[in-house]
PDB file of C-alpha atoms and ligand atoms in Angstrom:
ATOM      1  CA  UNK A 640     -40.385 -68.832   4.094  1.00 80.00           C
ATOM      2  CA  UNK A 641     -37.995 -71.072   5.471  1.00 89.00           C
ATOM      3  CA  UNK A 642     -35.300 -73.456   4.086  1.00 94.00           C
ATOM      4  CA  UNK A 643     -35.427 -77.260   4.987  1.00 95.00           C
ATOM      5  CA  UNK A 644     -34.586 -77.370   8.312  1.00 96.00           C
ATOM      6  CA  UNK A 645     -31.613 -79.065   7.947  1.00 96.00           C
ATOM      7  CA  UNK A 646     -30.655 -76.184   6.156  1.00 97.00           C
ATOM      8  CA  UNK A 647     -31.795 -73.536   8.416  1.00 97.00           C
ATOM      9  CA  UNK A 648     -30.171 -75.649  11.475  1.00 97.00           C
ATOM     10  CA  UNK A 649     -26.160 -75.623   9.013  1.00 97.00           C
ATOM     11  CA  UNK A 650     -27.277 -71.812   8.473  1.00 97.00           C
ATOM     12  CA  UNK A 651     -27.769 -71.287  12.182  1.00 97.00           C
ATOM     13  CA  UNK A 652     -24.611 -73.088  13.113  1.00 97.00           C
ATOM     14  CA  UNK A 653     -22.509 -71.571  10.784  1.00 98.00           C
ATOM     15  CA  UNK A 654     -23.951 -67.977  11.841  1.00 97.00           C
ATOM     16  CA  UNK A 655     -22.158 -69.005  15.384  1.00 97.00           C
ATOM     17  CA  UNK A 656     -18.803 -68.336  13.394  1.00 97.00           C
ATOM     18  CA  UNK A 657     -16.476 -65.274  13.964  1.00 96.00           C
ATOM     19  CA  UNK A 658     -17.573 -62.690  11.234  1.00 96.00           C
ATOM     20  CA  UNK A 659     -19.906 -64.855   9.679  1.00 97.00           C
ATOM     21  CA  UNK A 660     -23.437 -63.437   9.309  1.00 97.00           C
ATOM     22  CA  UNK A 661     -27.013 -64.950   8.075  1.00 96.00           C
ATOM     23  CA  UNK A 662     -25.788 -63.797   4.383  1.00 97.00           C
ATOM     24  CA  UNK A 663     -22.600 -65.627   4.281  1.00 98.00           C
ATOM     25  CA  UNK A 664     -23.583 -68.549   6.033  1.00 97.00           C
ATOM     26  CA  UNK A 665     -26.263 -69.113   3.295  1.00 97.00           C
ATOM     27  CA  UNK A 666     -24.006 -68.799   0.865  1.00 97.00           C
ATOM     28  CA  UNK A 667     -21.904 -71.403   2.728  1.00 97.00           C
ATOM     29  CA  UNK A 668     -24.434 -73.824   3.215  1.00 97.00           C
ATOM     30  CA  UNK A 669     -25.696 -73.819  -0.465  1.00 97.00           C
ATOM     31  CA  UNK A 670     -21.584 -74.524  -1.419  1.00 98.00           C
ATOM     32  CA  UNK A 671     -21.862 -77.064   1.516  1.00 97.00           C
ATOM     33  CA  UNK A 672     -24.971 -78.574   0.124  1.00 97.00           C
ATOM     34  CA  UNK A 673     -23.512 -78.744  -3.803  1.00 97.00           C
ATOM     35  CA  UNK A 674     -20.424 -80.228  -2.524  1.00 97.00           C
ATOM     36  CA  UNK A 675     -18.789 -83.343  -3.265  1.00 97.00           C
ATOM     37  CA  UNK A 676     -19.919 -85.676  -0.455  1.00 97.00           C
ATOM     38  CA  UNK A 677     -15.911 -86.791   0.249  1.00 98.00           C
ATOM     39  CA  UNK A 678     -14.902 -82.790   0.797  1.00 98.00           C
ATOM     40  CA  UNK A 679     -17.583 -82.586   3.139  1.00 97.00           C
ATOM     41  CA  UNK A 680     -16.889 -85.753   5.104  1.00 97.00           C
ATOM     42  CA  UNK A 681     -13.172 -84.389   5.444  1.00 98.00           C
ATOM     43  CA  UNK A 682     -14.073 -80.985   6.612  1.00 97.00           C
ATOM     44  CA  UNK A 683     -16.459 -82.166   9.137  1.00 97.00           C
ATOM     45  CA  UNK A 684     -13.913 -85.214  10.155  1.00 97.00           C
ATOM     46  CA  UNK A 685     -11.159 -82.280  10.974  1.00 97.00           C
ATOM     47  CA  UNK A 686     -13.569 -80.352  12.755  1.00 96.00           C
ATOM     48  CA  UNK A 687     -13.961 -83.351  15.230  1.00 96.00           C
ATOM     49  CA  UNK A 688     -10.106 -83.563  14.905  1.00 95.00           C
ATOM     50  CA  UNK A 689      -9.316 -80.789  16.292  1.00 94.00           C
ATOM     51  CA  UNK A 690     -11.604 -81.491  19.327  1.00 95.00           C
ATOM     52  CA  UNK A 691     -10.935 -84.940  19.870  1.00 96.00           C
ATOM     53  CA  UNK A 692      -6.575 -84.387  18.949  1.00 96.00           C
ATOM     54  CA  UNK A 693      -5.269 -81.257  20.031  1.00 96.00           C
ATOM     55  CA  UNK A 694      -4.547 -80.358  23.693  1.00 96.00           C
ATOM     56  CA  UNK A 695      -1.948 -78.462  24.956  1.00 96.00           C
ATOM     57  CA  UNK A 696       1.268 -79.136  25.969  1.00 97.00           C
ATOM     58  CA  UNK A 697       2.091 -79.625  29.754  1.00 97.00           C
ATOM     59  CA  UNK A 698       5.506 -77.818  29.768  1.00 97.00           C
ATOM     60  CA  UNK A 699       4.731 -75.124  27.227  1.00 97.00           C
ATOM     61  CA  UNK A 700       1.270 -75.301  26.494  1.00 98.00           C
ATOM     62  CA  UNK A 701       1.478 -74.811  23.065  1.00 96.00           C
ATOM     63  CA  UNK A 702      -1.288 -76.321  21.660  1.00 96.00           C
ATOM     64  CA  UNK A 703      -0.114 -80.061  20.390  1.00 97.00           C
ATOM     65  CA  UNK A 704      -1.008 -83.078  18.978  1.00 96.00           C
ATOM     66  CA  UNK A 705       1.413 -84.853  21.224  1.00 95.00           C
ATOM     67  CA  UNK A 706       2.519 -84.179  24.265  1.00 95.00           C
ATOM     68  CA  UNK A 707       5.570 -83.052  25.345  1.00 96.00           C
ATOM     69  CA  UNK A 708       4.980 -80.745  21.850  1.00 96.00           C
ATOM     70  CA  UNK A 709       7.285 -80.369  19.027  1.00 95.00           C
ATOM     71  CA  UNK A 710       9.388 -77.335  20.268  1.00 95.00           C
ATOM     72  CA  UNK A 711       9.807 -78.685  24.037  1.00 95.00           C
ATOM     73  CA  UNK A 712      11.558 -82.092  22.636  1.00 95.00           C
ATOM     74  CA  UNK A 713      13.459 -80.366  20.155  1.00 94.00           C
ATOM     75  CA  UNK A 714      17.104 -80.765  20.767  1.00 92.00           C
ATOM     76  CA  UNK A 715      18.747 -78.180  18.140  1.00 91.00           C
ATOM     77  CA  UNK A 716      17.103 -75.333  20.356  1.00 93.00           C
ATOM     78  CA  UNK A 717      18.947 -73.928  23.550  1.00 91.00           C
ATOM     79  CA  UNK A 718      17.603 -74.647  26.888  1.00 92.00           C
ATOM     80  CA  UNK A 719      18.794 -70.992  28.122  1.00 95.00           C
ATOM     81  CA  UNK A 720      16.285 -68.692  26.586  1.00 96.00           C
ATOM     82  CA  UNK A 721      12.607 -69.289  27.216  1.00 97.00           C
ATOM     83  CA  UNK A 722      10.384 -66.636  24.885  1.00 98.00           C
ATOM     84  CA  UNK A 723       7.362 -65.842  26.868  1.00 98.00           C
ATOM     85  CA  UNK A 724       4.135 -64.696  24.756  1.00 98.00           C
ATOM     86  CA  UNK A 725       0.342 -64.398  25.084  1.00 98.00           C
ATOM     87  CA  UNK A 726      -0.814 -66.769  22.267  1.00 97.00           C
ATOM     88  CA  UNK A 727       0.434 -69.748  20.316  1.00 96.00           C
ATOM     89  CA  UNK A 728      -0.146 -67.803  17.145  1.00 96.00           C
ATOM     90  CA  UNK A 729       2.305 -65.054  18.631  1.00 97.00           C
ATOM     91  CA  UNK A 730       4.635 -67.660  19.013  1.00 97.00           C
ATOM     92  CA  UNK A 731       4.403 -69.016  15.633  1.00 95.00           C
ATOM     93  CA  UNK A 732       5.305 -65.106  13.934  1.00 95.00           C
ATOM     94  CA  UNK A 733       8.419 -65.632  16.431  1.00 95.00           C
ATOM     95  CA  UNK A 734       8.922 -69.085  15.214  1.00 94.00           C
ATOM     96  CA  UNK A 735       8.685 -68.075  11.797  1.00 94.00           C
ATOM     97  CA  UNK A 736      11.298 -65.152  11.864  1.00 93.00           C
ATOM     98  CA  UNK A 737      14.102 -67.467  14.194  1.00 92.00           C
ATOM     99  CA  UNK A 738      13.214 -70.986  13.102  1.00 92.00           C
ATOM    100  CA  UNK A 739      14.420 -73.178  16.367  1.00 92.00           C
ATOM    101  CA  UNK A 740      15.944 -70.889  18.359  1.00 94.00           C
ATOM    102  CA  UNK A 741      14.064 -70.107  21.269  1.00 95.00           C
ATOM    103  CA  UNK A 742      12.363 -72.673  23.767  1.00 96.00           C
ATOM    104  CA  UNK A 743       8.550 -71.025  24.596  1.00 97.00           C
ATOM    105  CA  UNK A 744       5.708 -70.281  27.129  1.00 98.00           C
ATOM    106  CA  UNK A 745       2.603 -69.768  26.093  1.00 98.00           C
ATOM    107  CA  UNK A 746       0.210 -67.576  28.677  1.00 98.00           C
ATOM    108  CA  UNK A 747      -3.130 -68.012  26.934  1.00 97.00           C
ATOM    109  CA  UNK A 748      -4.024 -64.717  28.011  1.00 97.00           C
ATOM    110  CA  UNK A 749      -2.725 -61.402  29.662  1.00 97.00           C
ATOM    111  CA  UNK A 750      -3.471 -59.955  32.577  1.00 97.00           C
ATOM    112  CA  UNK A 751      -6.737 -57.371  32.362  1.00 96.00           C
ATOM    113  CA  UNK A 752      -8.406 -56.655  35.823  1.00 92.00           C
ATOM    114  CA  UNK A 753     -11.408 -54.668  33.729  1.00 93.00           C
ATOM    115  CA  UNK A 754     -12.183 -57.975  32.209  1.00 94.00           C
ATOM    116  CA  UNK A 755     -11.806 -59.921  35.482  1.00 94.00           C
ATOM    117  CA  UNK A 756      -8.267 -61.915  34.366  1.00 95.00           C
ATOM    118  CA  UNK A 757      -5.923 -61.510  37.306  1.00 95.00           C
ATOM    119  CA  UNK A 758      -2.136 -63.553  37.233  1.00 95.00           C
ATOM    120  CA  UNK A 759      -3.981 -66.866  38.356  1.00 95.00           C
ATOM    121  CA  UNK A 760      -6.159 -66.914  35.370  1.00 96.00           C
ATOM    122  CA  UNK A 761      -2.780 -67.090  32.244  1.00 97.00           C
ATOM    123  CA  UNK A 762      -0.157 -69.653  32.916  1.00 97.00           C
ATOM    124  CA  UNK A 763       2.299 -67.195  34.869  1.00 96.00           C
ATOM    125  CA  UNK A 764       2.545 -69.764  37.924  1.00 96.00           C
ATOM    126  CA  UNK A 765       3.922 -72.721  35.571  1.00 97.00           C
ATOM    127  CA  UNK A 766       6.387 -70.116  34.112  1.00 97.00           C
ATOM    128  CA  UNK A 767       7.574 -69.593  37.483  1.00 95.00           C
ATOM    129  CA  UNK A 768       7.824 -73.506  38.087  1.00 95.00           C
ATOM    130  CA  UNK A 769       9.669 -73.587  34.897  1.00 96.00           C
ATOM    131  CA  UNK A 770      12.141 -71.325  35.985  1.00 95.00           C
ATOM    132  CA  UNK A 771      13.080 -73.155  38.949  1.00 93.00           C
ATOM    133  CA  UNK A 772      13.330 -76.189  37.056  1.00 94.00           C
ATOM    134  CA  UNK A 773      14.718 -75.706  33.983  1.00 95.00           C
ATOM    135  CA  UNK A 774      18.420 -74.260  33.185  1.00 95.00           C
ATOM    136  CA  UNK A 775      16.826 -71.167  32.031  1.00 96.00           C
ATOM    137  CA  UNK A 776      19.271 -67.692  31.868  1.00 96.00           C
ATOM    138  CA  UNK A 777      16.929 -64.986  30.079  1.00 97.00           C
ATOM    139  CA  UNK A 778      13.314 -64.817  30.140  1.00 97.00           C
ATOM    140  CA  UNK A 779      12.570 -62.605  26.825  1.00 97.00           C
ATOM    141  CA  UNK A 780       8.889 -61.165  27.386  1.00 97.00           C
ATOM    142  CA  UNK A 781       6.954 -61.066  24.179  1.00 97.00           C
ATOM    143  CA  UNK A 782       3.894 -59.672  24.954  1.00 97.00           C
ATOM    144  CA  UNK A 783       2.193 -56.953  23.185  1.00 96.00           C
ATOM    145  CA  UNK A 784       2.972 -53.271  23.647  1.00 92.00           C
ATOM    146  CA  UNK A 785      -0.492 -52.246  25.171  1.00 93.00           C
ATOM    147  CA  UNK A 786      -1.256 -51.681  28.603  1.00 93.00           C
ATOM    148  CA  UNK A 787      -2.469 -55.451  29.666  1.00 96.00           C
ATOM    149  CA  UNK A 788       0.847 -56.581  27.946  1.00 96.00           C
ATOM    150  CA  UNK A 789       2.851 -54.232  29.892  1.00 95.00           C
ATOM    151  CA  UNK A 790       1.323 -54.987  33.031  1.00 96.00           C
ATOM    152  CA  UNK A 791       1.799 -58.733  32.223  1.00 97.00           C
ATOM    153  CA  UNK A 792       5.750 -58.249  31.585  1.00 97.00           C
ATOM    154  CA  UNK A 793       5.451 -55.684  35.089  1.00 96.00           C
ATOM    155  CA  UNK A 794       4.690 -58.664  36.982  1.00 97.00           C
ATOM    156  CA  UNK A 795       6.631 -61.251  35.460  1.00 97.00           C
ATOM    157  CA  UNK A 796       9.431 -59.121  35.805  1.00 96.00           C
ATOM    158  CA  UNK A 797       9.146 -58.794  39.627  1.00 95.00           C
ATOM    159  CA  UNK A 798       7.714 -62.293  40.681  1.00 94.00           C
ATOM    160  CA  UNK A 799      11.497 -63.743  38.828  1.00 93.00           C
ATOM    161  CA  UNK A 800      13.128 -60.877  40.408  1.00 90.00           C
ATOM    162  CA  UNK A 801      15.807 -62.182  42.384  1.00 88.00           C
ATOM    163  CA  UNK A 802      16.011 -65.203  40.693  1.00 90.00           C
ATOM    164  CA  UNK A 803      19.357 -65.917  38.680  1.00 90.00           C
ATOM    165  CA  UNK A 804      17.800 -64.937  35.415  1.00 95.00           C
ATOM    166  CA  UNK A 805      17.793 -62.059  33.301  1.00 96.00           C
ATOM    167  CA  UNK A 806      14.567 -60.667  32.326  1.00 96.00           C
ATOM    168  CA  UNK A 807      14.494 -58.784  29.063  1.00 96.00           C
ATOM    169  CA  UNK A 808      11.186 -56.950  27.517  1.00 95.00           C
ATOM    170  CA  UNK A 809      11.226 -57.174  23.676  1.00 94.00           C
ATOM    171  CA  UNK A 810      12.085 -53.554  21.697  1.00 91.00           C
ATOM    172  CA  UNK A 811       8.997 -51.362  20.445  1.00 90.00           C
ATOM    173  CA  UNK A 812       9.681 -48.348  17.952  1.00 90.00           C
ATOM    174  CA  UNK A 813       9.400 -47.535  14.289  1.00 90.00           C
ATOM    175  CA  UNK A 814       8.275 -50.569  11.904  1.00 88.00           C
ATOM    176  CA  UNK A 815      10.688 -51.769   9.237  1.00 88.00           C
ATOM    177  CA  UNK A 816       9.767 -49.765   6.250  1.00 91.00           C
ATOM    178  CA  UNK A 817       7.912 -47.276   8.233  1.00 90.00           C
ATOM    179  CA  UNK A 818       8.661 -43.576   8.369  1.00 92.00           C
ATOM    180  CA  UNK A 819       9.299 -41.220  11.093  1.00 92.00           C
ATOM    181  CA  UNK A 820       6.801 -38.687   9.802  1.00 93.00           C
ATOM    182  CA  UNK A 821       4.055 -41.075   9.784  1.00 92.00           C
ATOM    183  CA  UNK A 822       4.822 -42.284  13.272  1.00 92.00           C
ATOM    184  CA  UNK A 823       2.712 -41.446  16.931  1.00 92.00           C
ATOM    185  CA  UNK A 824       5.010 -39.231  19.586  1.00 92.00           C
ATOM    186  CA  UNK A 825       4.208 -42.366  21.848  1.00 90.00           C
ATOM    187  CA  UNK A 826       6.065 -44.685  19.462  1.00 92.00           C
ATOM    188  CA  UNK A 827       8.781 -42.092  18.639  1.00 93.00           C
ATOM    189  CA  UNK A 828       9.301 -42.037  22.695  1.00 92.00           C
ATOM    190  CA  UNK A 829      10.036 -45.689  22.610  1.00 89.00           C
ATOM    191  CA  UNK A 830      12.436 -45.894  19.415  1.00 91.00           C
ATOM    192  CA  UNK A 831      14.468 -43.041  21.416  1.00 92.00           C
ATOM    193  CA  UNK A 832      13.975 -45.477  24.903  1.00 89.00           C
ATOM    194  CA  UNK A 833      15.298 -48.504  23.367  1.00 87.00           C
ATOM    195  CA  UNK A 834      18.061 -46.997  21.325  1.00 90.00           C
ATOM    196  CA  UNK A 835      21.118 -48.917  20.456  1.00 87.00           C
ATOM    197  CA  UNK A 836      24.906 -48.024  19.502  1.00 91.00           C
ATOM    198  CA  UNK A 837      25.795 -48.460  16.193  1.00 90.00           C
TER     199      UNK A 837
HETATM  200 ZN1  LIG B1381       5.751 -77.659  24.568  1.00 50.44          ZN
END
């Protein structure tokens, strides 16, 4: 027993979607199907929206509506510090807790040999480009604290190396709010590495 197949083929797209199995995509297309007709013209106009009006930015590559982006034309933001992260979401979490501070560059990726993604594959070369274009002192890495991360910051760190820029790693340690008894010895080693003087 099948649904109309318009209703299996809405069911089989929507089973395409991150986390979203047969049951909930049922349960979607029924809401879908019982919806006003305006709510569902919207939601499928800003799915083509966001094929047919984002891109990414060519000196940042945030992703953007317009390009140069937002945060590369802002003026109230140094030009010294460039914040370098994986993804545009990590940069919006940054964003979020220093509202226009920090100028970015956004990899798209980190480097992971076991999945095949060498240097050439994230967007390390235009950071390098930037570098030598833009008046850029400190180059704060942002990427996360696992091993691809820290091989990504590795080799940032030496292709700028003896450029006239300081390279700086962001700290790892103990959460705000956590507690050291709760805390892995691997984490603990870190909080001690990146001490500071009070
Ligand atoms: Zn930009």
């Amino acid at each position: 027993m099948h649904y109309p197949e318009a209703i299996e083929h809405l069911i089989t797209n929507l089973t395409r979607l991150p986390g979203i199995g047969r049951k909930t995509a049922t349960r979607l297309a029924f809401f879908l199907l019982n919806a006003n007709r305006d709510y569902v013209f919207e939601l499928s106009k800003s799915l083509m929206d966001i094929k047919d009006k984002i891109r990414l930015c060519s000196t940042c590559f945030n992703i953007t509506e317009k390009d140069p982006c937002v945060i590369c034309t802002d003026e109230r933001r140094g030009k010294e510090i460039l914040c370098v992260v994986e993804e545009p979401s990590h940069m919006m979490v940054i964003e979020s807790s220093y509202p226009n501070r920090y100028k970015f560059h956004i990899l798209h990726g980190v480097i992971n040999p076991l999945e095949g993604i060498g240097p050439d594959e994230i967007r390390i070369a235009e950071l390098k480009e930037r570098i030598e274009r833009e008046p850029i002192k400190e180059v704060i890495i942002a990427t996360n604290p696992n091993i691809e991360g820290n091989t990504t910051a590795h080799y940032i760190s030496e292709i700028l190396k003896g450029r006239n820029v300081r390279i700086t790693r962001i700290a790892f340690g103990i959460p705000v709010g956590g507690d050291i008894i709760y805390t892995d010895p691997q984490t603990i080693k870190s909080s001690l590495e990146n001490r500071k003087e009070l």
